[in-house]
Coordinates of C-alpha atoms in Angstrom, one line a residue:
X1 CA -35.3 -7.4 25.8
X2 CA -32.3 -7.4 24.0
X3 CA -29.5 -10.0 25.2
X4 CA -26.3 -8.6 26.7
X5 CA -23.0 -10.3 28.0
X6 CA -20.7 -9.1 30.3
X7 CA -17.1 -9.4 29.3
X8 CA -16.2 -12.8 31.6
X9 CA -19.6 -14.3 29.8
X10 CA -18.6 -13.0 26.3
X11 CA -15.1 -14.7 26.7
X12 CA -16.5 -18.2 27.8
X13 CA -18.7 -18.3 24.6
X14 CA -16.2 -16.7 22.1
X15 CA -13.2 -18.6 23.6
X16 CA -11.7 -15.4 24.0
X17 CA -10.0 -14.1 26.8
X18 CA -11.4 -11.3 29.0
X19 CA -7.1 -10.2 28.6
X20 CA -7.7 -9.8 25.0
X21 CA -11.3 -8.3 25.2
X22 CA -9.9 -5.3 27.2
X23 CA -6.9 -5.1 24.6
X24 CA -9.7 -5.0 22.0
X25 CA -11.5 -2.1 23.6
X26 CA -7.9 -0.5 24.4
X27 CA -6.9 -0.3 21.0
X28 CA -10.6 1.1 19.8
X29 CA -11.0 -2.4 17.8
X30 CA -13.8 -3.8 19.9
X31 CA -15.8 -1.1 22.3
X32 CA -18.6 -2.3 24.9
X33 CA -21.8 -1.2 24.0
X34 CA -21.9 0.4 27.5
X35 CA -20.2 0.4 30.9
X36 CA -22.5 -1.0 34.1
X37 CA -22.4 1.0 37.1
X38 CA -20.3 -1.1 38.6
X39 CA -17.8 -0.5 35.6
X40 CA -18.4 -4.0 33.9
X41 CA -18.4 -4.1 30.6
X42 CA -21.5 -4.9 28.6
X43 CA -21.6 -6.6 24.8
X44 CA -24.6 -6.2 22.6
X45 CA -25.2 -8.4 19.7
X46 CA -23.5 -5.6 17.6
X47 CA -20.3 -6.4 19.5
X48 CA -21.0 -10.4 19.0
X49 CA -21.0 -9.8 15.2
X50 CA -18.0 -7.4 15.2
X51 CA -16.1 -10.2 17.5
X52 CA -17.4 -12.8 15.5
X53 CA -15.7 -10.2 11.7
X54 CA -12.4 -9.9 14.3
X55 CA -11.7 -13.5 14.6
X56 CA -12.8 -14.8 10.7
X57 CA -10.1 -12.1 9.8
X58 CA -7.7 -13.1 12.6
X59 CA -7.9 -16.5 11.3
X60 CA -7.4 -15.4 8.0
X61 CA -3.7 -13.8 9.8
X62 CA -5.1 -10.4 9.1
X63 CA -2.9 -7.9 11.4
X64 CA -5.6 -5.9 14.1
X65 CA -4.2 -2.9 12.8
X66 CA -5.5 -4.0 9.2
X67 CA -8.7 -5.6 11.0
X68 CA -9.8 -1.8 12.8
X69 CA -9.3 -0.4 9.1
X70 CA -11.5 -2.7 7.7
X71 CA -14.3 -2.6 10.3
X72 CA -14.2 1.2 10.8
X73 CA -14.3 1.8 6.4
X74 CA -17.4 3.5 6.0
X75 CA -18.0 0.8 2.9
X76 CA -17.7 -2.1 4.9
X77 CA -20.1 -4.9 3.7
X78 CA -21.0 -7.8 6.6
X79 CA -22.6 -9.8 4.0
X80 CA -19.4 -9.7 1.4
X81 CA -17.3 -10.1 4.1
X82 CA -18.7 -13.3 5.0
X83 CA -18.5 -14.4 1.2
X84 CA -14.7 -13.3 1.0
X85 CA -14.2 -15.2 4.4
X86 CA -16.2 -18.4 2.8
X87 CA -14.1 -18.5 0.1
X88 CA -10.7 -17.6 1.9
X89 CA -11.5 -20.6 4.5
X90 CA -12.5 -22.9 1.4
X91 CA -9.3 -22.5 -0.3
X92 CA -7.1 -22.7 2.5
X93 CA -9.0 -25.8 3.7
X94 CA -8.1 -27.3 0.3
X95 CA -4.4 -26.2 0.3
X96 CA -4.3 -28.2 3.9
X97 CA -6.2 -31.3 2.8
X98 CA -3.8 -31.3 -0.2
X99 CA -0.5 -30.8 1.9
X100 CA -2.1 -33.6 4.6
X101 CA -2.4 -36.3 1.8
X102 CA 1.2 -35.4 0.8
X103 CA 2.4 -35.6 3.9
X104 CA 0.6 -39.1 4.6
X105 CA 1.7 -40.7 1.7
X106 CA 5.3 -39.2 2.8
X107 CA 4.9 -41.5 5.8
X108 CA 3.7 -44.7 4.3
X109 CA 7.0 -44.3 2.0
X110 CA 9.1 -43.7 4.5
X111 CA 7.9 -47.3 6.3
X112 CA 8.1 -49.2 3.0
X113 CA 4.7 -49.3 2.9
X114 CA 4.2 -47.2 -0.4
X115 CA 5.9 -45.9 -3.4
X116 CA 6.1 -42.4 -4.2
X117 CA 7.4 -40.6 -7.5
X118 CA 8.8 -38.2 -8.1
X119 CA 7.0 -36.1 -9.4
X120 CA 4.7 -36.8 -6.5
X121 CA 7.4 -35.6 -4.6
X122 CA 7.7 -32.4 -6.4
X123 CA 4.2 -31.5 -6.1
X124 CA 4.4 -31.9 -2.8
X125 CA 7.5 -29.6 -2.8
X126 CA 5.3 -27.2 -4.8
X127 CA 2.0 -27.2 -2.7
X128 CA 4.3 -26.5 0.8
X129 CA 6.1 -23.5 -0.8
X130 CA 2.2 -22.2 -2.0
X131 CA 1.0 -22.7 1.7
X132 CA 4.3 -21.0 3.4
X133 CA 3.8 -18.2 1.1
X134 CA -0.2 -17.8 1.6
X135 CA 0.8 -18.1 5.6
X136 CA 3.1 -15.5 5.4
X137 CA 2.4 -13.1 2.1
X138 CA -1.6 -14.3 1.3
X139 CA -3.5 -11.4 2.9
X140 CA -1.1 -8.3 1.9
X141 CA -1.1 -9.9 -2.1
X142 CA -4.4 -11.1 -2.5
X143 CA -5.6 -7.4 -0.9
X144 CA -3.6 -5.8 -3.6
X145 CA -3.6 -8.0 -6.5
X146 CA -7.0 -9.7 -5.8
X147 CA -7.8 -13.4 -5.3
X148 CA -7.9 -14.2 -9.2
X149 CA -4.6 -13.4 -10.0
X150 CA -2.8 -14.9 -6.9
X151 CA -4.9 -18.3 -7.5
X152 CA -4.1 -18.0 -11.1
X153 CA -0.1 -17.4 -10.1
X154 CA -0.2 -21.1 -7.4
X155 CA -2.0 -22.6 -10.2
X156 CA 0.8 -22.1 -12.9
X157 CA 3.2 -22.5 -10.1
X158 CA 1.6 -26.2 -9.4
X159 CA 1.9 -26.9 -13.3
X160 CA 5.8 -26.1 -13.8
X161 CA 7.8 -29.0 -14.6
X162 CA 11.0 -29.2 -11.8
X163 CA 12.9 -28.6 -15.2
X164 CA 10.9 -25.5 -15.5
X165 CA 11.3 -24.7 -11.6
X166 CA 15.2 -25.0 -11.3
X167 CA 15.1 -22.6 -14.7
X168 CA 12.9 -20.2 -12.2
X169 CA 15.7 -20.8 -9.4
X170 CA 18.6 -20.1 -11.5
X171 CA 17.5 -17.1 -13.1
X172 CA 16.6 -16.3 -9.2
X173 CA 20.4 -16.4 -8.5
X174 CA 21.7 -14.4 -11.1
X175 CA 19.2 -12.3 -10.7
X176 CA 20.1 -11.4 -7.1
X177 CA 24.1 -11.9 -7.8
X178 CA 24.0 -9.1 -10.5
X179 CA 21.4 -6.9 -8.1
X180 CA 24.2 -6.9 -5.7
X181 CA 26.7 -5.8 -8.5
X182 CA 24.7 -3.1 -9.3
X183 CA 23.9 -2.0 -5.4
X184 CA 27.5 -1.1 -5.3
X185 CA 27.6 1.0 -8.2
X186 CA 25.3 3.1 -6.2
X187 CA 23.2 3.5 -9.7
X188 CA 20.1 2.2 -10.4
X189 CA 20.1 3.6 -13.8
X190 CA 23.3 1.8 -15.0
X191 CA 23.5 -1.2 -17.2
X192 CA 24.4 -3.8 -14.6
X193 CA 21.1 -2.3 -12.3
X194 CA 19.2 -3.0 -16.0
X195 CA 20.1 -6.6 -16.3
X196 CA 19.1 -6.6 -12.7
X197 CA 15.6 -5.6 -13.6
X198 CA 15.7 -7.6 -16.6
X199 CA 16.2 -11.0 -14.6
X200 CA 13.9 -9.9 -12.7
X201 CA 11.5 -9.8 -15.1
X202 CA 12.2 -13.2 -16.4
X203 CA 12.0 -14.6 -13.5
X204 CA 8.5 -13.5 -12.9
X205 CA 7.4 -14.4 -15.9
X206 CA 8.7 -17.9 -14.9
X207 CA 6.2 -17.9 -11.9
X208 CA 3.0 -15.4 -12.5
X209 CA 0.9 -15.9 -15.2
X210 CA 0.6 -12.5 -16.9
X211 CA 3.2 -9.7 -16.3
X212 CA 2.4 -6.2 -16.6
X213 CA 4.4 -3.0 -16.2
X214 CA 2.4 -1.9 -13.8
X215 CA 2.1 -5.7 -11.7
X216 CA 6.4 -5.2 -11.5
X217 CA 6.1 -1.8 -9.8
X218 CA 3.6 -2.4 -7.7
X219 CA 5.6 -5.5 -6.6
X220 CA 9.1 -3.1 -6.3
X221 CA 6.8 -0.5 -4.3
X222 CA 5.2 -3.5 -1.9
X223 CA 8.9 -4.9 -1.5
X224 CA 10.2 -1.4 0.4
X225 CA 6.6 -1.2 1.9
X226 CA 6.8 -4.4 3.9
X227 CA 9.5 -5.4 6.1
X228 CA 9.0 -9.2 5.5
X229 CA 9.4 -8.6 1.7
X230 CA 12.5 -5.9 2.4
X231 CA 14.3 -8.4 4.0
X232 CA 15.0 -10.7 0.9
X233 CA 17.0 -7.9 -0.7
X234 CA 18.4 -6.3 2.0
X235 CA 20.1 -9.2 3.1
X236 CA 22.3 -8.5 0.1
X237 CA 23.2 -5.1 1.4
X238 CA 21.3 -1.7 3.6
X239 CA 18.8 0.2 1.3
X240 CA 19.2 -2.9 -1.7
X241 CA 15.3 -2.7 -1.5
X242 CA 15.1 0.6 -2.0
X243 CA 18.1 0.4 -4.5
X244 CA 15.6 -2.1 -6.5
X245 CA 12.5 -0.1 -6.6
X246 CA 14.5 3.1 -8.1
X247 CA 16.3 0.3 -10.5
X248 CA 12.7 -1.2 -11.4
X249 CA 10.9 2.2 -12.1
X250 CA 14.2 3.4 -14.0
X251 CA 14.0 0.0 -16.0
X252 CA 10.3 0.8 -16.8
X253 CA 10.6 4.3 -17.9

């Protein structure tokens, strides 16, 4: 006989609550196999698995919206998915063991009982602004751009020299000082709007290891798609992020 939970005995063993199990079946992300006649809800080990799918991906600060997507795609792959999640939870294990024996060493400074470089103190720097930007960014970029090139773009971030860095920075600055010129021209085809996508270009360069036409549109297009990204740009100004894609696929033409 097949085993079956109700929802208050699927919650104790998940550590999910029986809140967020209804919200689950609400929201079509996680259906009971069947209702009881007394209107419980009854799991199936079909529902374990899928629960089991939900929280590697919620883990991984995959959105539920993007986690139903995933799970309802007709090619869906349990067993790939579970390889993808291995190697997701590897690498962000090793980002965190990295960042822990920064921050430990940190401490021992800080009471005199240690030394630390600087250089040391710059690759800390580096491996906290690679682990902010995997928190918030990881899971949209590495969907789009894969997990080669995103690895390949913290690696060549880990190896700049801070000389090499506060190039990066600078180039950052004028970049967005002569975006906000060009914004209020209202053009994205004039010449200030060009050096605008020109710094831009430099500056990736500076941080990803192999630009493509194609890799700076896609970035313009994911800016104006996402309102996390949209919001570095249109700090500068209302509709600067569309501004910039128009700018970037003028500059490209």
């Amino acid at each position: 006989m097949a085993i079956e939970y109700t929802i208050n005995k699927l919650a104790r063993m998940s550590g999910v609550s029986t809140r967020t199990l209804r919200y689950y079946d609400e929201i079509g992300l996680l259906k009971p196999a069947r209702s009881a006649s007394s209107g419980y809800r009854i799991y199936g080990a079909q529902q374990v698995d899928t629960l089991q799918q939900i929280l590697f991906y919620r883990e991984l600060d995959f959105s539920l919206e993007d986690i139903r997507l995933l799970l309802s795609s007709a090619d869906f792959d349990r067993g790939e998915a579970f390889t993808n999640h291995l190697t997701a939870l590897e690498q962000k294990r090793e980002r965190l063991d990295k960042l822990i024996m920064n921050v430990k060493k940190s401490m021992t400074v800080m009471k005199g009982e240690a030394k630390m470089s600087d250089q040391e103190k710059f690759a800390g720097f580096k491996q906290a602004l690679i682990n902010e930007n995997e928190e918030k960014y990881g899971a949209e970029i590495r969907e789009k751009y894969g997990n080669k090139t995103v690895d390949e773009s913290n690696a060549k971030l880990m190896g700049l020299t801070k000389e090499q860095y506060e190039e990066g920075e600078r180039i950052r600055l004028e970049f967005e000082d002569m975006l906000k010129v060009a914004f209020e021209t209202g053009d994205p085809a004039s010449d200030s709007a060009k050096k605008a996508c020109e710094l831009h270009k430099q500056w990736l360069k500076v941080f990803y290891p192999q630009y493509t036409r194609e890799y700076h549109l896609g970035l313009a297009n994911m800016y104006v798609a996402d309102e996390r990204f949209r919001a570095n740009y249109d700090k500068l100004g209302d509709g600067c992020t569309e501004f910039l894609r128009e700018a970037i696929k003028s500059y490209l033409l």
